[in-house]
Each structure stands twice: as structure tokens, then as C-alpha cells.
Amino acid sequence: MAAELDAAAGALLSVWEAARERTTSRLSSAQLRTVMVVERYDGINLRRLATLLDMLLSSASRLCDRLVAAGMLEREPGRSDRREISLHLTPEAQRLLAELRQDRRQRLAEVLARMSGEDREALLRGIREFDRVARDREVAVRPRAEWPTGLPPQARDAAWDGPSVARSA
């Protein structure tokens, strides 16, 4: 089953990649992923970003430097600790992500239109369940040190639902 899903997912990924290439050709995959994480966690600090991207802090810092220079990210001193930097998307980055989503949804709609209604519903149910199980797994394996603080457990899990950014854009 996993091999069949892997093969079938290739078509979905090719639709997404075609939209990414058309829309965000000036950003690398790592830069786009970073922009998507910052969108999802507006005001994120560099250390948490590096953790979510599974990269060294120095690599995440250089990546952010390039995105700032490209006009995609803004750095803002933290409110409680001015040494800590908060990251935010620029309006240009927000426009780029909106365009990416629009293009991707159009491409997906073209494929979905050729499927039966029953198959579309089955696909949606399956993807929703896959997403739920994958998120539950991420919550179960996430180190407590990465959990948001100052929130009750249910709100904490709702505020930070794992490092996956695939569904962000």
C-alpha cells in the first residue's frame, strides 16, 4: 500500500511542482519552505525556524539573510528580548504565496474535474484522515521543549500543530 501511495503521490507532487516553478521560480525550494513556515508561524524566532526546518541555526540564519535581501522576509527585534529576532513575511511574499495557491488550485481543479464525484469524495476523505494521523504522530514524537509555552495543553497543540508545512500553501 505504501509503495502504491508513493507512486500515486508522484502525480500530485508534479502538479504542485509545476505551479511552484511557474509562480516562485526565483525562490529555491528551501526558501519557499522557509517562507511557508514563517507564514504559518508569524513572528517565529530563528531558533524555532531552524528546528522546524531541521537545519543548523547558522544555515537558517543565512537562508533568512537571503530572503530579507530578496524582499520576502522582515526581521523585527523581539518585544520582550530585543536580542531575539521575530520573522515576518513582506507583502510581496504574501502575494507570491497567494499566487502559488491560486495556480496550484487551478491545476488541481483541472485534474479533479476529470474524476467522478464519488472518487473525489473518497480522495478527500482519505487525505483528511492521512493528515489527521500524520499530525497525531508529529504531536506524539515532538520533544516537549518545542511545545509553545504559556498555553493550556489543548490550545498549545492547536497553536503548534507540527513541523509539516505541506498543507500551508
Coordinates of C-alpha atoms in Angstrom, one line a residue:
M1 CA 0.0 0.0 0.0
A2 CA 2.8 2.4 0.9
A3 CA 4.5 1.8 -2.5
E4 CA 1.3 2.4 -4.4
L5 CA 0.6 5.6 -2.5
D6 CA 4.2 6.7 -3.1
A7 CA 3.7 6.1 -6.9
A8 CA 0.3 7.9 -6.9
A9 CA 1.6 10.8 -4.9
G10 CA 4.1 11.5 -7.7
A11 CA 1.3 12.9 -9.9
L12 CA 0.1 15.2 -7.1
L13 CA 3.7 16.4 -6.4
S14 CA 4.2 17.0 -10.1
V15 CA 1.1 19.3 -10.2
W16 CA 2.4 21.2 -7.2
E17 CA 5.9 21.4 -8.6
A18 CA 4.6 22.8 -11.9
A19 CA 2.8 25.5 -10.0
R20 CA 5.8 26.2 -7.9
E21 CA 8.1 26.5 -10.9
R22 CA 5.7 28.9 -12.7
T23 CA 5.0 31.0 -9.6
T24 CA 8.1 31.0 -7.5
S25 CA 10.9 30.4 -10.0
R26 CA 13.1 33.0 -8.2
L27 CA 13.0 31.1 -4.9
S28 CA 14.7 27.8 -4.2
S29 CA 12.6 25.0 -2.6
A30 CA 14.3 25.7 0.8
Q31 CA 13.5 29.4 0.5
L32 CA 9.9 28.7 -0.3
R33 CA 9.6 26.2 2.5
T34 CA 11.0 28.9 4.9
V35 CA 8.5 31.5 3.7
M36 CA 5.7 29.0 4.2
V37 CA 6.8 28.2 7.8
V38 CA 7.1 32.0 8.6
E39 CA 3.6 32.5 7.2
R40 CA 2.3 29.7 9.4
Y41 CA 4.1 30.9 12.5
D42 CA 4.2 34.7 12.0
G43 CA 6.7 36.2 14.4
I44 CA 8.7 33.0 14.7
N45 CA 12.2 33.3 16.1
L46 CA 15.3 32.0 14.2
R47 CA 15.9 29.1 16.6
R48 CA 12.4 27.7 16.3
L49 CA 12.5 28.2 12.5
A50 CA 15.8 26.2 12.3
T51 CA 14.2 23.4 14.4
L52 CA 11.1 23.3 12.2
L53 CA 13.2 23.2 9.0
D54 CA 15.5 20.6 10.6
M55 CA 18.7 22.7 9.8
L56 CA 21.5 24.3 11.7
L57 CA 20.9 27.7 13.2
S58 CA 23.7 29.2 11.1
S59 CA 22.2 27.7 7.9
A60 CA 18.7 29.1 8.8
S61 CA 20.2 32.5 9.5
R62 CA 21.9 32.6 6.1
L63 CA 18.8 31.5 4.4
C64 CA 16.8 34.3 6.1
D65 CA 19.5 36.8 5.2
R66 CA 18.9 35.9 1.5
L67 CA 15.1 36.1 1.9
V68 CA 15.5 39.5 3.6
A69 CA 17.7 40.7 0.7
A70 CA 15.1 39.3 -1.8
G71 CA 12.3 41.3 -0.1
M72 CA 10.5 38.2 1.2
L73 CA 11.1 38.5 4.9
E74 CA 11.4 41.2 7.5
R75 CA 13.3 40.9 10.8
E76 CA 12.0 42.6 13.8
P77 CA 13.5 42.8 17.3
G78 CA 11.5 40.8 19.9
R79 CA 9.2 42.7 22.2
S80 CA 10.4 41.0 25.4
D81 CA 14.0 40.4 24.4
R82 CA 15.4 42.8 21.7
R83 CA 18.2 40.3 21.0
E84 CA 15.7 37.8 19.8
I85 CA 14.6 38.4 16.2
S86 CA 11.0 37.8 15.0
L87 CA 10.4 37.0 11.4
H88 CA 7.5 38.2 9.3
L89 CA 6.5 38.0 5.7
T90 CA 6.6 41.0 3.5
P91 CA 3.5 41.9 1.4
E92 CA 5.5 40.7 -1.7
A93 CA 5.9 37.3 -0.1
Q94 CA 2.2 37.2 0.8
R95 CA 1.3 38.0 -2.8
L96 CA 3.6 35.3 -4.1
L97 CA 2.1 32.6 -1.8
A98 CA -1.4 33.7 -2.8
E99 CA -0.5 33.4 -6.5
L100 CA 1.1 30.0 -5.9
R101 CA -2.0 28.7 -4.1
Q102 CA -4.3 30.1 -6.9
D103 CA -2.2 28.4 -9.6
R104 CA -1.9 25.1 -7.7
R105 CA -5.7 25.0 -7.0
Q106 CA -6.4 25.7 -10.7
R107 CA -4.2 22.8 -11.7
L108 CA -5.7 20.5 -9.1
A109 CA -9.2 21.5 -10.2
E110 CA -8.4 20.5 -13.8
V111 CA -7.4 17.0 -12.6
L112 CA -10.3 16.7 -10.2
A113 CA -12.8 17.7 -12.9
R114 CA -11.9 14.5 -14.8
M115 CA -12.6 12.3 -11.7
S116 CA -16.0 11.0 -10.7
G117 CA -17.7 12.7 -7.8
E118 CA -17.5 9.5 -5.8
D119 CA -13.8 9.3 -6.4
R120 CA -13.2 12.9 -5.5
E121 CA -15.1 12.4 -2.2
A122 CA -13.1 9.2 -1.4
L123 CA -9.8 11.0 -2.2
L124 CA -10.8 13.9 0.1
R125 CA -11.8 11.6 3.0
G126 CA -8.5 9.7 2.6
I127 CA -6.4 12.7 2.5
R128 CA -8.1 14.2 5.6
E129 CA -7.6 11.0 7.5
F130 CA -4.0 10.8 6.4
D131 CA -3.4 14.4 7.6
R132 CA -5.1 13.7 11.0
V133 CA -3.0 10.6 11.6
A134 CA 0.2 12.3 10.5
R135 CA -0.4 15.3 12.8
D136 CA -1.2 13.0 15.7
R137 CA 2.1 11.2 15.1
E138 CA 4.0 14.5 14.9
V139 CA 2.5 15.6 18.2
A140 CA 3.4 12.3 19.8
V141 CA 7.1 12.5 18.8
R142 CA 7.6 16.2 19.2
P143 CA 10.0 17.0 22.0
R144 CA 8.3 18.9 24.9
A145 CA 11.0 21.6 24.6
E146 CA 9.5 22.6 21.2
W147 CA 5.9 23.0 22.5
P148 CA 4.6 26.5 22.8
T149 CA 4.6 27.7 26.4
G150 CA 2.1 29.7 28.4
L151 CA -1.0 27.9 26.9
P152 CA -3.2 25.1 28.2
P153 CA -2.5 21.8 26.5
Q154 CA -5.4 21.9 24.0
A155 CA -4.6 25.4 23.0
R156 CA -0.9 24.6 22.8
D157 CA -1.5 21.8 20.3
A158 CA -3.9 23.9 18.3
A159 CA -1.3 26.8 18.2
W160 CA 1.5 24.5 17.1
D161 CA 0.4 21.5 15.1
G162 CA 3.8 20.2 14.0
P163 CA 6.5 21.0 11.5
S164 CA 4.7 19.8 8.4
V165 CA 4.2 22.7 6.1
A166 CA 2.9 20.9 3.2
R167 CA -0.7 22.0 3.6
S168 CA 0.2 25.6 4.4
A169 CA 0.3 26.7 0.8

